Amino acid sequence: MPEGNEIHRWAERHTKAFVGKKLHVEAPGGRFADADAIDGKTLKKIHAVGKHLGYEFGPDAILHVHLGRYGDWTEGVGELLPVKGALRVRLSRQCAKKAGSSASPRSAQDDNGEASTTRHGWYSEDDGSTSLEPADVDWIELRGPSDCSLYDREQWKKLLGRLGPDALNGDDPEPAFAKIARSKTQIAALLMDQSVLSGIGNIYRAELLYRARLSPFLAGKDVPKTTVEAMWNDSIPLLKAGMVDRRIVTTLPKDRPHGEGKPLKPEVHYVYRRHGKPCWVCGTKVQRQEMAGRSLYWCPTCQAE
Ligand SMILES: [Zn+2]
């Protein structure tokens, strides 16, 4: 599931590609009824807050997208492709609307002459990184989101009111610290609660706790404030690094078996999806357990209660 790093990465790329331009908006699958309301309008701004994206065409015309567990954007250059799969919405520069015309598609073609696309397979070998410059992107397609709908300003305001501070937006973290300090809920659950902190998902949750050497089972109120502050501060560079190429790397070179250099794929995390394998630091088997419907990973020695 995409976390805050991914959401902000899309916002940054799509801003470079589309903000200030008139866009053609279509929903060929018929599952986004309000496409017509923003079709042909100029995209003013893109908001990224936690795991939410907002494509603002006007104060009362904000395309809200939550990717959920399975949603993803595809980017493309040149001609629009025939509609494939469960396409929820497609945004394109008006000049890109030339499917079936004789206009020649622009750069980034593969050998078959088809416009290039990137389709990211979660946890596959393909890390989704692309050499495509955002300014060259002509169209984007959205598939599998948990929400794609048009918000007015009141709905957007309500959404913001429900979300905790987002480290990638430079928000003041104090409201989150205060909620954690009062809470009897386990810290691992609080980190995932978007009303406490927004943008942290399962990978960052597990890895931030490990890097703080903190037991996931401590109640929020029992975690020293300095530790909570340290995790917040730690999350900022980690989230920013995760915006670069869709990979989240949390291990320090000194803790990886191969040390310096680009980390090997199995060495990018301390505990996330490493259950049953030895902790890089102490050798104890990494554990996994369900917590609030999501798998939690931790090292019982480094993160002892
Ligand atoms: Zn350990």
Coordinates of N, CA and C in Angstrom, one line a residue, residues 168-266:
L168 N 5.7 15.4 5.8 CA 6.2 15.9 4.5 C 5.6 17.3 4.1
N169 N 4.7 17.7 4.9 CA 4.1 19.1 4.7 C 4.7 20.1 5.6
G170 N 5.6 19.7 6.5 CA 6.2 20.6 7.4 C 5.2 21.0 8.5
D171 N 4.2 20.1 8.8 CA 3.2 20.4 9.8 C 3.8 20.4 11.2
D172 N 3.1 21.1 12.1 CA 3.5 21.2 13.5 C 3.1 19.8 14.1
P173 N 4.1 19.1 14.7 CA 3.7 17.7 15.2 C 3.1 17.7 16.6
E174 N 3.0 18.9 17.2 CA 2.6 18.9 18.6 C 1.2 18.2 18.9
P175 N 0.2 18.5 18.0 CA -1.1 17.8 18.2 C -0.9 16.3 18.2
A176 N 0.0 15.7 17.4 CA 0.2 14.3 17.4 C 0.9 13.8 18.7
F177 N 1.9 14.6 19.1 CA 2.6 14.2 20.3 C 1.6 14.2 21.5
A178 N 0.7 15.2 21.5 CA -0.3 15.3 22.6 C -1.2 14.1 22.6
K179 N -1.7 13.7 21.4 CA -2.6 12.6 21.4 C -1.9 11.3 21.8
I180 N -0.7 11.1 21.4 CA 0.1 9.9 21.8 C 0.3 9.9 23.3
A181 N 0.6 11.1 23.9 CA 0.9 11.2 25.3 C -0.3 10.8 26.2
R182 N -1.5 11.0 25.6 CA -2.7 10.7 26.4 C -3.3 9.3 26.2
S183 N -2.7 8.6 25.2 CA -3.4 7.4 24.7 C -2.9 6.1 25.4
K184 N -3.9 5.2 25.6 CA -3.6 3.9 26.2 C -3.4 2.9 25.0
T185 N -3.6 3.4 23.8 CA -3.5 2.5 22.6 C -2.0 2.2 22.4
Q186 N -1.7 1.0 21.9 CA -0.3 0.7 21.6 C 0.3 1.6 20.5
I187 N 1.5 1.9 20.7 CA 2.2 2.9 19.9 C 2.2 2.4 18.4
A188 N 2.3 1.1 18.2 CA 2.3 0.7 16.8 C 1.0 1.0 16.1
A189 N -0.1 0.9 16.8 CA -1.4 1.2 16.3 C -1.6 2.7 16.1
L190 N -1.1 3.5 17.0 CA -1.2 5.0 16.9 C -0.4 5.5 15.7
L191 N 0.7 4.9 15.4 CA 1.5 5.4 14.3 C 0.8 5.2 13.0
M192 N -0.1 4.2 12.9 CA -0.9 3.9 11.7 C -2.2 4.7 11.6
D193 N -2.6 5.3 12.8 CA -3.9 6.0 12.8 C -3.7 7.4 12.2
Q194 N -4.4 7.5 11.0 CA -4.2 8.7 10.2 C -4.7 10.0 10.9
S195 N -5.5 9.8 12.0 CA -6.0 11.0 12.7 C -4.9 11.4 13.7
V196 N -3.9 10.6 13.9 CA -2.8 11.0 14.8 C -1.7 11.5 14.0
L197 N -1.2 10.7 13.0 CA -0.2 11.2 12.1 C -0.7 10.8 10.7
S198 N -0.5 11.6 9.7 CA -0.9 11.2 8.4 C 0.3 10.9 7.5
G199 N 0.1 9.8 6.8 CA 1.1 9.4 5.8 C 1.9 8.2 6.1
I200 N 1.9 7.8 7.4 CA 2.7 6.6 7.8 C 1.8 5.4 7.6
G201 N 2.4 4.4 6.9 CA 1.8 3.2 6.7 C 2.6 2.0 7.3
N202 N 2.3 0.8 6.8 CA 2.9 -0.4 7.5 C 4.4 -0.5 7.4
I203 N 5.0 -0.1 6.3 CA 6.5 -0.2 6.2 C 7.1 0.8 7.2
Y204 N 6.7 2.1 7.0 CA 7.3 3.1 7.9 C 7.1 2.9 9.4
R205 N 5.9 2.4 9.7 CA 5.5 2.1 11.1 C 6.5 1.1 11.7
A206 N 6.7 0.0 11.0 CA 7.6 -1.0 11.5 C 9.0 -0.6 11.6
E207 N 9.4 0.2 10.6 CA 10.8 0.5 10.5 C 11.2 1.7 11.5
L208 N 10.2 2.6 11.6 CA 10.5 3.7 12.6 C 10.6 3.2 14.0
L209 N 9.7 2.2 14.3 CA 9.7 1.6 15.7 C 11.1 0.9 15.9
Y210 N 11.5 0.2 14.8 CA 12.7 -0.5 15.0 C 13.9 0.4 15.2
R211 N 13.9 1.5 14.3 CA 15.1 2.4 14.4 C 15.1 3.1 15.7
A212 N 13.9 3.3 16.4 CA 13.9 3.9 17.7 C 14.1 2.8 18.8
R213 N 14.3 1.5 18.4 CA 14.4 0.4 19.3 C 13.3 0.4 20.3
L214 N 12.1 0.6 19.8 CA 10.9 0.8 20.7 C 10.0 -0.4 20.5
S215 N 9.5 -0.9 21.7 CA 8.5 -2.0 21.6 C 7.2 -1.5 21.0
P216 N 6.7 -2.2 20.0 CA 5.4 -1.8 19.4 C 4.2 -1.8 20.3
F217 N 4.4 -2.6 21.4 CA 3.3 -2.9 22.3 C 3.1 -1.9 23.5
L218 N 4.1 -0.9 23.6 CA 3.9 0.1 24.6 C 2.7 1.0 24.4
A219 N 2.0 1.3 25.4 CA 0.9 2.3 25.3 C 1.5 3.7 24.9
G220 N 0.8 4.4 24.1 CA 1.3 5.7 23.7 C 1.8 6.6 24.9
K221 N 1.0 6.5 26.0 CA 1.3 7.4 27.2 C 2.6 6.9 27.9
D222 N 3.0 5.7 27.6 CA 4.2 5.2 28.3 C 5.5 5.4 27.4
V223 N 5.3 6.0 26.2 CA 6.5 6.3 25.4 C 7.0 7.7 25.7
P224 N 8.3 7.8 26.1 CA 8.8 9.1 26.4 C 8.7 10.1 25.3
K225 N 8.4 11.3 25.6 CA 8.2 12.3 24.5 C 9.4 12.4 23.6
T226 N 10.6 12.3 24.2 CA 11.8 12.5 23.4 C 11.9 11.4 22.4
T227 N 11.3 10.2 22.7 CA 11.4 9.1 21.7 C 10.4 9.4 20.6
V228 N 9.2 9.9 21.0 CA 8.2 10.2 19.9 C 8.7 11.3 19.0
E229 N 9.4 12.3 19.6 CA 10.0 13.4 18.8 C 11.0 12.8 17.9
A230 N 11.8 11.9 18.4 CA 12.9 11.3 17.6 C 12.4 10.6 16.4
M231 N 11.3 9.9 16.7 CA 10.6 9.1 15.5 C 10.1 10.1 14.5
W232 N 9.5 11.1 14.9 CA 9.0 12.1 14.0 C 10.1 12.7 13.2
N233 N 11.2 13.1 13.9 CA 12.4 13.7 13.1 C 13.0 12.7 12.2
D234 N 13.0 11.4 12.6 CA 13.6 10.3 11.8 C 12.7 10.1 10.6
S235 N 11.4 10.3 10.7 CA 10.5 10.0 9.6 C 10.7 11.0 8.4
I236 N 11.1 12.2 8.7 CA 11.2 13.2 7.6 C 12.2 12.9 6.5
P237 N 13.5 12.6 6.9 CA 14.4 12.2 5.8 C 14.1 10.9 5.2
L238 N 13.5 10.0 6.0 CA 13.2 8.6 5.4 C 12.0 8.8 4.4
L239 N 11.0 9.6 4.7 CA 9.9 9.8 3.8 C 10.4 10.5 2.6
K240 N 11.3 11.5 2.7 CA 11.8 12.2 1.6 C 12.6 11.3 0.7
A241 N 13.4 10.5 1.3 CA 14.2 9.6 0.5 C 13.3 8.6 -0.3
G242 N 12.2 8.2 0.3 CA 11.2 7.3 -0.3 C 10.5 8.0 -1.5
M243 N 10.6 9.3 -1.6 CA 9.9 10.0 -2.8 C 10.7 9.9 -4.0
V244 N 12.0 9.5 -3.9 CA 12.9 9.6 -5.0 C 12.6 8.5 -6.1
D245 N 12.6 7.3 -5.6 CA 12.4 6.2 -6.6 C 11.4 5.1 -6.1
R246 N 10.5 5.5 -5.3 CA 9.5 4.6 -4.9 C 10.0 3.4 -4.0
R247 N 11.3 3.5 -3.6 CA 11.8 2.5 -2.8 C 11.9 3.1 -1.4
I248 N 11.6 2.3 -0.4 CA 11.8 2.7 1.0 C 13.0 2.0 1.5
V249 N 14.1 2.7 1.8 CA 15.3 2.1 2.4 C 15.5 2.6 3.8
T250 N 15.5 1.7 4.8 CA 15.6 2.2 6.2 C 16.8 1.7 6.9
T251 N 17.5 0.8 6.3 CA 18.7 0.2 7.0 C 19.9 1.1 6.8
L252 N 20.7 1.2 7.8 CA 22.0 1.9 7.7 C 23.0 1.0 7.1
P253 N 24.0 1.6 6.3 CA 25.0 0.7 5.7 C 25.7 -0.2 6.7
K254 N 26.0 0.4 7.9 CA 26.7 -0.4 8.9 C 26.0 -1.7 9.3
D255 N 24.7 -1.7 9.2 CA 23.9 -2.8 9.6 C 23.6 -3.8 8.5
R256 N 24.0 -3.5 7.3 CA 23.7 -4.4 6.2 C 24.9 -5.4 6.0
P257 N 24.5 -6.6 5.7 CA 25.6 -7.6 5.5 C 26.6 -7.1 4.4
H258 N 26.1 -6.4 3.4 CA 27.0 -5.9 2.3 C 27.5 -4.5 2.5
G259 N 27.2 -3.9 3.6 CA 27.7 -2.6 4.0 C 27.5 -1.5 3.0
E260 N 28.5 -0.8 2.6 CA 28.4 0.4 1.7 C 27.8 0.0 0.4
G261 N 27.4 1.1 -0.3 CA 26.9 0.9 -1.7 C 25.4 0.7 -1.7
K262 N 24.8 0.6 -2.9 CA 23.3 0.4 -3.0 C 22.9 -0.8 -2.3
P263 N 21.9 -0.7 -1.4 CA 21.5 -1.9 -0.7 C 20.9 -3.0 -1.6
L264 N 21.2 -4.2 -1.3 CA 20.5 -5.3 -2.0 C 19.1 -5.3 -1.5
K265 N 18.2 -5.8 -2.4 CA 16.7 -5.8 -2.1 C 16.4 -6.4 -0.8
P266 N 17.0 -7.6 -0.4 CA 16.6 -8.1 0.9 C 17.1 -7.3 2.1

